Amino acid sequence: MVDYKKMYLTLFNAMEDAINTMENARQALIQAQRECEELYVSAEQDEESESGGLTVLSAT
C-alpha cells in the first residue's frame, strides 16, 4: 500500500526547507544592499565635507 502520509510529509518538509533557505538568502541580500547604501551615503557625505559642501557630478 502506498504511504501517502510519508510522501506528503517528505515533500512538505523539503518545501519548508527550500522556503527557509530562500528567505535566508533574501534577508542576506537585503542586508548587503543596506550596507552598500550606507557606504555610498557615507562616501557622498565625506566628499561633500572635503569639497566644502559642493558636490561635482560626473556625466559618465
C-alpha atoms as an extended CHARMM CRD file, in Angstrom:
* protein
*
        60  EXT
         1         1  MET       CA              0.0000000000        0.0000000000        0.0000000000  PROA      1               0.0000000000
         2         2  VAL       CA              1.2450000000        3.4870000000       -0.8580000000  PROA      2               0.0000000000
         3         3  ASP       CA              2.1490000000        5.5310000000        2.2220000000  PROA      3               0.0000000000
         4         4  TYR       CA              0.6360000000        8.8880000000        1.2270000000  PROA      4               0.0000000000
         5         5  LYS       CA              1.2810000000       10.3950000000        4.6380000000  PROA      5               0.0000000000
         6         6  LYS       CA              5.0160000000        9.7110000000        4.3510000000  PROA      6               0.0000000000
         7         7  MET       CA              5.0670000000       11.0560000000        0.7820000000  PROA      7               0.0000000000
         8         8  TYR       CA              3.2260000000       14.2150000000        1.8490000000  PROA      8               0.0000000000
         9         9  LEU       CA              5.4730000000       14.8210000000        4.8600000000  PROA      9               0.0000000000
        10        10  THR       CA              8.6160000000       14.2560000000        2.8000000000  PROA      10              0.0000000000
        11        11  LEU       CA              7.5180000000       16.7840000000        0.1940000000  PROA      11              0.0000000000
        12        12  PHE       CA              6.1940000000       19.2370000000        2.7930000000  PROA      12              0.0000000000
        13        13  ASN       CA              9.4560000000       19.1800000000        4.7540000000  PROA      13              0.0000000000
        14        14  ALA       CA             11.5370000000       19.6590000000        1.6080000000  PROA      14              0.0000000000
        15        15  MET       CA              9.3580000000       22.6170000000        0.6070000000  PROA      15              0.0000000000
        16        16  GLU       CA              9.7030000000       24.1500000000        4.0850000000  PROA      16              0.0000000000
        17        17  ASP       CA             13.4850000000       23.7840000000        3.9060000000  PROA      17              0.0000000000
        18        18  ALA       CA             13.5900000000       25.3810000000        0.4600000000  PROA      18              0.0000000000
        19        19  ILE       CA             11.3790000000       28.2890000000        1.5480000000  PROA      19              0.0000000000
        20        20  ASN       CA             13.5350000000       28.8980000000        4.6270000000  PROA      20              0.0000000000
        21        21  THR       CA             16.7020000000       28.7980000000        2.5280000000  PROA      21              0.0000000000
        22        22  MET       CA             15.2470000000       31.3080000000        0.0670000000  PROA      22              0.0000000000
        23        23  GLU       CA             14.1230000000       33.5930000000        2.9000000000  PROA      23              0.0000000000
        24        24  ASN       CA             17.6210000000       33.4960000000        4.4140000000  PROA      24              0.0000000000
        25        25  ALA       CA             19.1230000000       34.3720000000        1.0270000000  PROA      25              0.0000000000
        26        26  ARG       CA             16.5980000000       37.1990000000        0.6280000000  PROA      26              0.0000000000
        27        27  GLN       CA             17.4880000000       38.6130000000        4.0400000000  PROA      27              0.0000000000
        28        28  ALA       CA             21.2190000000       38.3830000000        3.2580000000  PROA      28              0.0000000000
        29        29  LEU       CA             20.7140000000       40.3100000000        0.0120000000  PROA      29              0.0000000000
        30        30  ILE       CA             18.6160000000       42.9700000000        1.7410000000  PROA      30              0.0000000000
        31        31  GLN       CA             21.2890000000       43.3920000000        4.4120000000  PROA      31              0.0000000000
        32        32  ALA       CA             24.0430000000       43.6860000000        1.7900000000  PROA      32              0.0000000000
        33        33  GLN       CA             22.0060000000       46.2790000000       -0.1060000000  PROA      33              0.0000000000
        34        34  ARG       CA             21.5190000000       48.3320000000        3.0650000000  PROA      34              0.0000000000
        35        35  GLU       CA             25.2400000000       48.1720000000        3.8590000000  PROA      35              0.0000000000
        36        36  CYS       CA             26.1100000000       49.3070000000        0.3220000000  PROA      36              0.0000000000
        37        37  GLU       CA             23.6260000000       52.1810000000        0.5640000000  PROA      37              0.0000000000
        38        38  GLU       CA             25.1550000000       53.2620000000        3.8790000000  PROA      38              0.0000000000
        39        39  LEU       CA             28.6590000000       53.1050000000        2.3760000000  PROA      39              0.0000000000
        40        40  TYR       CA             27.5170000000       55.1800000000       -0.5980000000  PROA      40              0.0000000000
        41        41  VAL       CA             25.8540000000       57.8210000000        1.5730000000  PROA      41              0.0000000000
        42        42  SER       CA             28.9260000000       57.9690000000        3.8310000000  PROA      42              0.0000000000
        43        43  ALA       CA             31.2200000000       58.4030000000        0.8390000000  PROA      43              0.0000000000
        44        44  GLU       CA             28.9900000000       61.1530000000       -0.5630000000  PROA      44              0.0000000000
        45        45  GLN       CA             28.9890000000       62.9430000000        2.7960000000  PROA      45              0.0000000000
        46        46  ASP       CA             32.7930000000       62.6180000000        3.0390000000  PROA      46              0.0000000000
        47        47  GLU       CA             33.1800000000       64.0750000000       -0.4490000000  PROA      47              0.0000000000
        48        48  GLU       CA             30.8650000000       66.9720000000        0.4060000000  PROA      48              0.0000000000
        49        49  SER       CA             32.7840000000       67.8100000000        3.5700000000  PROA      49              0.0000000000
        50        50  GLU       CA             36.1210000000       67.6040000000        1.7080000000  PROA      50              0.0000000000
        51        51  SER       CA             34.9050000000       69.8390000000       -1.1260000000  PROA      51              0.0000000000
        52        52  GLY       CA             33.3980000000       72.4380000000        1.1780000000  PROA      52              0.0000000000
        53        53  GLY       CA             29.8320000000       71.3420000000        0.6020000000  PROA      53              0.0000000000
        54        54  LEU       CA             29.9160000000       71.3440000000       -3.1810000000  PROA      54              0.0000000000
        55        55  THR       CA             29.3590000000       68.0720000000       -4.9810000000  PROA      55              0.0000000000
        56        56  VAL       CA             30.5830000000       67.7160000000       -8.5320000000  PROA      56              0.0000000000
        57        57  LEU       CA             28.5190000000       65.2910000000      -10.5850000000  PROA      57              0.0000000000
        58        58  SER       CA             30.0930000000       63.3690000000      -13.4200000000  PROA      58              0.0000000000
        59        59  ALA       CA             28.1220000000       62.6480000000      -16.5930000000  PROA      59              0.0000000000
        60        60  THR       CA             29.6560000000       59.2350000000      -17.2550000000  PROA      60              0.0000000000
